[in-house]
Amino acid sequence: MFRFPLCDEVAAGAIAGFLSSMPMNAAMNVMNDLLADPTEKTPHRNLIDNAMDRAGVDASGDARQGASIAASLGYGTVAGALYFPLLRVFPAANVVGSPGVLAAKGASYGAAVWALSYFGLMPALRVCKHPEKASLRKHLISLLANLIWGSSLGVMAHKMLVYSP
């Protein structure tokens, strides 16, 4: 793999992570509307509602929805910024190839982010239900959305580095 300055890699990952959060959120909303119980909220909205309730924040539904979108974009940005630095730790993952290879590598990262977030970080922070209490449908929606995020991240981040002036 080509080596770029770490600051360039972090910036490319952060930008790609932010941009990749948009199709991820769109896909999550569509899947939630089509596959989930109509009374259930998206996982991101559940996280924000739980966090706001725990903090004693009294906010309207629109404010909570806006906070949910902002939190998702922020989380995607931070997770994207960590993409290349983590690849440096795992040399076997430092393969460059076709967009399909880059998408697969990114999807693997997206699945890892999903697993660490929903089964580790979020329950530890007590901002979501324990994974055993969430429905299989919710897990699948979240996982598929994170695979979309990761695939997009993998392709965009690499392309930004290679084609940057």
Coordinates of N, CA and C in Angstrom, one line a residue:
M1 N 0.8 -1.2 0.0 CA 0.0 0.0 0.0 C 0.9 1.2 0.0
F2 N 0.4 2.2 -0.7 CA 1.2 3.5 -0.7 C 1.0 4.1 0.7
R3 N 2.1 4.8 1.1 CA 2.1 5.4 2.4 C 1.9 6.9 2.2
F4 N 1.0 7.5 2.9 CA 0.7 8.9 2.9 C 0.9 9.5 4.3
P5 N 1.1 10.8 4.4 CA 1.2 11.4 5.7 C 0.0 11.0 6.5
L6 N 0.2 10.7 7.8 CA -0.9 10.3 8.7 C -2.0 11.4 8.7
C7 N -1.7 12.7 8.7 CA -2.7 13.7 8.7 C -3.5 13.7 7.4
D8 N -3.0 13.3 6.3 CA -3.7 13.2 5.1 C -4.7 12.0 5.1
E9 N -4.2 10.9 5.7 CA -5.0 9.7 5.9 C -6.2 10.0 6.8
V10 N -5.9 10.7 7.9 CA -7.0 11.0 8.9 C -8.0 11.9 8.2
A11 N -7.6 12.9 7.5 CA -8.5 13.9 6.9 C -9.3 13.1 5.8
A12 N -8.7 12.3 5.0 CA -9.5 11.6 3.9 C -10.5 10.7 4.6
G13 N -10.1 10.0 5.6 CA -11.0 9.1 6.3 C -12.2 9.8 6.9
A14 N -11.9 11.0 7.6 CA -12.9 11.8 8.2 C -13.9 12.3 7.2
I15 N -13.4 12.8 6.1 CA -14.3 13.3 5.0 C -15.2 12.2 4.4
A16 N -14.5 11.1 4.1 CA -15.2 9.9 3.6 C -16.2 9.4 4.6
G17 N -15.8 9.4 5.9 CA -16.8 8.9 6.9 C -18.0 9.8 7.0
F18 N -17.8 11.1 6.9 CA -18.9 12.0 7.0 C -19.8 11.8 5.8
L19 N -19.2 11.8 4.6 CA -20.0 11.6 3.4 C -20.7 10.3 3.3
S20 N -20.1 9.2 3.8 CA -20.6 7.9 3.8 C -21.8 7.7 4.8
S21 N -21.9 8.6 5.7 CA -22.9 8.5 6.7 C -24.3 8.9 6.1
M22 N -24.2 9.7 5.0 CA -25.5 10.1 4.4 C -26.2 8.9 3.7
P23 N -25.6 8.2 2.8 CA -26.3 7.0 2.3 C -26.6 6.0 3.3
M24 N -25.8 5.9 4.4 CA -26.1 4.9 5.4 C -27.4 5.3 6.1
N25 N -27.5 6.6 6.5 CA -28.7 7.0 7.1 C -30.0 6.9 6.3
A26 N -29.8 7.2 5.0 CA -30.9 7.0 4.0 C -31.4 5.6 4.0
A27 N -30.4 4.7 3.9 CA -30.7 3.3 3.8 C -31.3 2.8 5.1
M28 N -30.8 3.3 6.2 CA -31.4 2.8 7.5 C -32.8 3.3 7.6
N29 N -33.1 4.5 7.2 CA -34.5 5.0 7.3 C -35.4 4.2 6.4
V30 N -35.0 3.9 5.2 CA -35.8 3.1 4.2 C -36.0 1.7 4.8
M31 N -34.9 1.1 5.2 CA -35.1 -0.3 5.8 C -35.9 -0.3 7.0
N32 N -35.8 0.7 7.9 CA -36.6 0.8 9.1 C -38.1 0.9 8.7
D33 N -38.4 1.8 7.7 CA -39.8 1.9 7.3 C -40.3 0.6 6.7
L34 N -39.5 -0.1 5.9 CA -40.0 -1.3 5.2 C -40.0 -2.5 6.1
L35 N -39.0 -2.7 7.0 CA -38.8 -3.9 7.7 C -39.2 -3.9 9.1
A36 N -39.1 -2.8 9.8 CA -39.3 -2.8 11.2 C -40.7 -2.6 11.6
D37 N -41.0 -2.8 12.8 CA -42.3 -2.5 13.4 C -42.5 -0.9 13.3
P38 N -43.6 -0.5 12.7 CA -43.8 0.9 12.5 C -43.7 1.8 13.7
T39 N -43.9 1.2 14.9 CA -43.8 2.0 16.1 C -42.3 2.1 16.6
E40 N -41.4 1.3 16.0 CA -40.0 1.4 16.4 C -39.3 2.5 15.7
K41 N -38.3 3.1 16.4 CA -37.5 4.2 15.8 C -36.2 3.6 15.2
T42 N -35.5 4.4 14.4 CA -34.2 3.9 14.0 C -33.3 3.8 15.1
P43 N -32.3 2.9 15.0 CA -31.3 2.8 16.1 C -30.7 4.1 16.5
H44 N -30.3 4.9 15.6 CA -29.7 6.2 15.9 C -30.7 7.1 16.8
R45 N -31.9 7.1 16.4 CA -32.9 7.9 17.1 C -33.1 7.3 18.5
N46 N -33.1 6.0 18.6 CA -33.2 5.4 20.0 C -32.0 5.8 20.9
L47 N -30.8 5.8 20.3 CA -29.6 6.2 21.0 C -29.8 7.6 21.5
I48 N -30.2 8.5 20.7 CA -30.3 9.9 21.0 C -31.4 10.1 22.1
D49 N -32.5 9.5 21.9 CA -33.6 9.6 22.8 C -33.2 9.1 24.2
N50 N -32.5 8.0 24.2 CA -32.0 7.4 25.5 C -31.0 8.4 26.2
A51 N -30.1 8.9 25.4 CA -29.0 9.8 25.9 C -29.7 11.1 26.4
M52 N -30.6 11.6 25.7 CA -31.3 12.9 26.1 C -32.1 12.6 27.4
D53 N -32.8 11.5 27.4 CA -33.6 11.2 28.6 C -32.7 11.1 29.8
R54 N -31.6 10.3 29.7 CA -30.7 10.2 30.8 C -30.1 11.5 31.3
A55 N -29.9 12.4 30.3 CA -29.3 13.7 30.7 C -30.4 14.7 31.2
G56 N -31.6 14.3 31.1 CA -32.7 15.2 31.5 C -33.0 16.3 30.5
V57 N -32.7 16.1 29.3 CA -32.9 17.1 28.2 C -34.4 17.0 27.8
D58 N -35.1 18.1 27.8 CA -36.5 18.1 27.4 C -36.4 18.8 26.0
A59 N -36.6 18.0 25.0 CA -36.5 18.5 23.6 C -37.7 17.9 22.8
S60 N -38.1 18.6 21.7 CA -39.2 18.2 20.9 C -38.7 17.0 20.0
G61 N -39.7 16.4 19.3 CA -39.3 15.4 18.4 C -38.4 15.8 17.2
D62 N -38.7 17.0 16.7 CA -37.8 17.6 15.6 C -36.4 17.8 16.1
A63 N -36.3 18.3 17.3 CA -34.9 18.6 17.9 C -34.2 17.3 18.1
R64 N -34.9 16.3 18.5 CA -34.3 15.0 18.7 C -33.9 14.3 17.4
Q65 N -34.7 14.5 16.4 CA -34.4 14.0 15.1 C -33.2 14.7 14.5
G66 N -33.1 16.0 14.7 CA -31.9 16.7 14.2 C -30.7 16.3 15.0
A67 N -30.8 16.1 16.3 CA -29.7 15.6 17.1 C -29.2 14.2 16.7
S68 N -30.2 13.4 16.3 CA -29.9 12.0 15.8 C -29.1 12.1 14.5
I69 N -29.5 12.9 13.6 CA -28.7 13.0 12.3 C -27.3 13.6 12.6
A70 N -27.3 14.6 13.4 CA -25.9 15.2 13.7 C -25.0 14.2 14.4
A71 N -25.6 13.5 15.3 CA -24.8 12.5 16.1 C -24.3 11.4 15.1
S72 N -25.1 11.0 14.2 CA -24.7 9.9 13.2 C -23.6 10.5 12.3
L73 N -23.8 11.7 11.8 CA -22.7 12.3 11.0 C -21.4 12.4 11.7
G74 N -21.5 12.8 13.0 CA -20.3 13.0 13.8 C -19.6 11.7 14.1
Y75 N -20.4 10.7 14.4 CA -19.9 9.3 14.7 C -19.2 8.8 13.4
G76 N -19.9 8.9 12.3 CA -19.3 8.5 11.0 C -18.0 9.2 10.7
T77 N -17.9 10.4 11.0 CA -16.7 11.2 10.8 C -15.6 10.7 11.6
V78 N -15.8 10.5 12.9 CA -14.8 10.0 13.8 C -14.4 8.6 13.5
A79 N -15.3 7.7 13.2 CA -15.0 6.4 12.8 C -14.2 6.4 11.5
G80 N -14.6 7.2 10.6 CA -13.8 7.3 9.3 C -12.4 7.8 9.5
A81 N -12.2 8.8 10.4 CA -10.9 9.3 10.7 C -10.0 8.2 11.3
L82 N -10.5 7.2 11.9 CA -9.7 6.1 12.5 C -9.4 5.0 11.5
Y83 N -10.0 5.1 10.3 CA -9.9 4.0 9.3 C -8.4 3.7 8.9
F84 N -7.7 4.7 8.4 CA -6.4 4.5 8.0 C -5.4 4.2 9.1
P85 N -5.5 5.0 10.2 CA -4.6 4.6 11.4 C -4.8 3.2 11.8
L86 N -6.0 2.7 11.8 CA -6.2 1.3 12.2 C -5.6 0.3 11.2
L87 N -5.7 0.7 9.9 CA -5.1 -0.1 8.8 C -3.6 -0.3 9.0
R88 N -3.0 0.8 9.5 CA -1.5 0.7 9.8 C -1.2 -0.3 10.8
V89 N -2.1 -0.6 11.7 CA -1.9 -1.6 12.8 C -2.1 -3.0 12.3
F90 N -2.9 -3.1 11.2 CA -3.1 -4.5 10.6 C -2.6 -4.5 9.2
P91 N -1.3 -4.8 9.0 CA -0.7 -4.8 7.7 C -1.4 -5.7 6.7
A92 N -2.0 -6.8 7.1 CA -2.6 -7.7 6.2 C -3.8 -7.0 5.5
A93 N -4.4 -5.9 6.1 CA -5.5 -5.2 5.5 C -5.1 -4.2 4.5
N94 N -3.8 -3.9 4.4 CA -3.3 -2.9 3.5 C -3.2 -3.3 2.1
V95 N -4.3 -3.8 1.6 CA -4.3 -4.2 0.2 C -5.0 -3.1 -0.6
V96 N -4.5 -2.8 -1.8 CA -5.2 -1.8 -2.7 C -5.5 -2.6 -3.9
G97 N -6.7 -2.3 -4.5 CA -7.1 -3.0 -5.7 C -8.2 -2.2 -6.3
S98 N -9.1 -3.0 -6.9 CA -10.3 -2.5 -7.6 C -11.2 -1.9 -6.6
P99 N -12.2 -1.1 -7.1 CA -13.2 -0.5 -6.2 C -13.9 -1.6 -5.4
G100 N -14.1 -2.8 -6.0 CA -14.7 -3.9 -5.3 C -13.9 -4.4 -4.1
V101 N -12.6 -4.4 -4.2 CA -11.7 -4.8 -3.1 C -11.8 -3.7 -2.0
L102 N -11.7 -2.5 -2.5 CA -11.8 -1.4 -1.5 C -13.1 -1.4 -0.8
A103 N -14.2 -1.6 -1.5 CA -15.5 -1.7 -0.9 C -15.6 -2.8 0.1
A104 N -15.1 -4.0 -0.2 CA -15.1 -5.1 0.7 C -14.3 -4.9 1.9
K105 N -13.1 -4.2 1.8 CA -12.3 -3.9 2.9 C -13.0 -2.9 3.8
G106 N -13.7 -1.9 3.2 CA -14.5 -0.9 3.9 C -15.7 -1.5 4.6
A107 N -16.3 -2.5 3.9 CA -17.5 -3.2 4.5 C -17.1 -3.9 5.8
S108 N -15.9 -4.6 5.7 CA -15.4 -5.3 6.9 C -15.2 -4.3 8.0
Y109 N -14.6 -3.2 7.7 CA -14.4 -2.1 8.8 C -15.8 -1.7 9.3
G110 N -16.8 -1.5 8.4 CA -18.1 -1.1 8.8 C -18.7 -2.1 9.8
A111 N -18.5 -3.4 9.5 CA -19.1 -4.4 10.3 C -18.4 -4.4 11.7
A112 N -17.1 -4.1 11.7 CA -16.4 -4.1 13.0 C -16.8 -2.9 13.8
V113 N -17.0 -1.7 13.1 CA -17.5 -0.5 13.8 C -18.9 -0.8 14.4
W114 N -19.8 -1.5 13.6 CA -21.1 -1.8 14.1 C -21.0 -2.7 15.4
A115 N -20.2 -3.8 15.3 CA -20.1 -4.7 16.4 C -19.6 -4.1 17.6
L116 N -18.5 -3.3 17.5 CA -17.9 -2.6 18.6 C -18.8 -1.6 19.2
S117 N -19.6 -0.9 18.4 CA -20.5 0.1 18.9 C -21.7 -0.5 19.6
Y118 N -22.4 -1.4 18.9 CA -23.7 -1.9 19.4 C -23.5 -2.9 20.5
F119 N -22.4 -3.6 20.5 CA -22.2 -4.7 21.5 C -21.2 -4.3 22.6
G120 N -20.6 -3.1 22.4 CA -19.6 -2.7 23.4 C -19.8 -1.3 23.9
L121 N -19.5 -0.3 23.0 CA -19.5 1.1 23.5 C -20.8 1.6 23.9
M122 N -21.8 1.4 23.1 CA -23.2 2.0 23.4 C -23.8 1.3 24.7
P123 N -23.7 0.0 24.8 CA -24.3 -0.5 26.1 C -23.4 -0.1 27.3
A124 N -22.1 0.0 27.1 CA -21.2 0.5 28.2 C -21.6 1.9 28.7
L125 N -21.9 2.7 27.7 CA -22.4 4.1 28.0 C -23.8 4.2 28.4
R126 N -24.5 3.0 28.4 CA -25.9 2.9 28.7 C -26.8 3.9 28.0
V127 N -26.5 4.0 26.7 CA -27.4 4.8 25.8 C -28.2 4.0 24.9
C128 N -28.1 2.7 25.0 CA -29.0 1.8 24.2 C -29.3 0.5 25.0
K129 N -30.3 -0.2 24.6 CA -30.6 -1.5 25.2 C -29.4 -2.4 25.0
H130 N -29.3 -3.4 25.9 CA -28.3 -4.4 25.7 C -28.7 -5.1 24.4
P131 N -27.7 -5.6 23.7 CA -28.0 -6.2 22.4 C -29.0 -7.3 22.4
E132 N -29.0 -8.1 23.5 CA -29.9 -9.2 23.6 C -31.4 -8.8 23.6
K133 N -31.6 -7.5 24.0 CA -33.0 -7.0 24.1 C -33.5 -6.4 22.8
A134 N -32.6 -6.1 21.9 CA -33.1 -5.6 20.6 C -33.5 -6.7 19.6
S135 N -34.4 -6.4 18.7 CA -34.9 -7.4 17.8 C -33.8 -7.7 16.8
L136 N -33.9 -8.9 16.2 CA -33.0 -9.4 15.2 C -33.1 -8.4 14.0
R137 N -34.4 -8.0 13.7 CA -34.6 -7.0 12.6 C -33.8 -5.8 12.8
K138 N -33.8 -5.2 14.0 CA -33.0 -4.0 14.3 C -31.5 -4.2 14.1
H139 N -31.0 -5.4 14.5 CA -29.6 -5.7 14.3 C -29.3 -5.8 12.8
L140 N -30.1 -6.4 12.1 CA -29.9 -6.6 10.7 C -29.9 -5.2 9.9
I141 N -30.9 -4.4 10.3 CA -30.9 -3.1 9.7 C -29.7 -2.3 10.0
S142 N -29.2 -2.3 11.3 CA -28.0 -1.6 11.6 C -26.8 -2.1 11.0
L143 N -26.7 -3.5 10.9 CA -25.5 -4.1 10.3 C -25.5 -3.8 8.8
L144 N -26.6 -3.9 8.1 CA -26.7 -3.6 6.6 C -26.3 -2.1 6.4
A145 N -26.8 -1.2 7.2 CA -26.5 0.2 7.1 C -25.0 0.4 7.3
N146 N -24.4 -0.3 8.2 CA -23.0 -0.1 8.5 C -22.2 -0.7 7.4
L147 N -22.6 -1.7 6.7 CA -21.9 -2.3 5.6 C -22.0 -1.3 4.4
I148 N -23.1 -0.6 4.2 CA -23.2 0.4 3.2 C -22.2 1.6 3.5
W149 N -22.2 2.0 4.8 CA -21.3 3.0 5.2 C -19.8 2.6 5.0
G150 N -19.5 1.4 5.4 CA -18.1 1.0 5.3 C -17.7 0.8 3.8
S151 N -18.5 0.3 3.0 CA -18.2 0.1 1.6 C -17.9 1.5 0.9
S152 N -18.8 2.4 1.2 CA -18.6 3.8 0.7 C -17.3 4.4 1.2
L153 N -17.1 4.2 2.5 CA -15.9 4.8 3.1 C -14.6 4.2 2.5
G154 N -14.6 2.9 2.3 CA -13.4 2.2 1.7 C -13.0 2.8 0.4
V155 N -14.0 2.9 -0.5 CA -13.8 3.4 -1.8 C -13.4 4.9 -1.8
M156 N -14.2 5.7 -1.1 CA -14.0 7.1 -1.2 C -12.7 7.5 -0.5
A157 N -12.4 7.0 0.6 CA -11.2 7.4 1.4 C -9.9 7.0 0.5
H158 N -9.9 5.9 0.0 CA -8.7 5.5 -0.9 C -8.6 6.4 -2.1
K159 N -9.7 6.6 -2.8 CA -9.7 7.4 -4.0 C -9.3 8.9 -3.6
M160 N -9.7 9.4 -2.5 CA -9.3 10.8 -2.1 C -7.8 10.9 -2.0
L161 N -7.2 9.9 -1.4 CA -5.8 9.9 -1.2 C -5.0 9.8 -2.5
V162 N -5.5 8.9 -3.3 CA -4.8 8.6 -4.6 C -4.9 9.8 -5.6
Y163 N -6.1 10.4 -5.6 CA -6.3 11.4 -6.6 C -6.2 12.9 -6.0
S164 N -5.8 13.0 -4.8 CA -5.7 14.3 -4.2 C -4.5 15.1 -4.9
P165 N -4.6 16.4 -5.1 CA -3.5 17.2 -5.7 C -2.3 17.2 -4.9

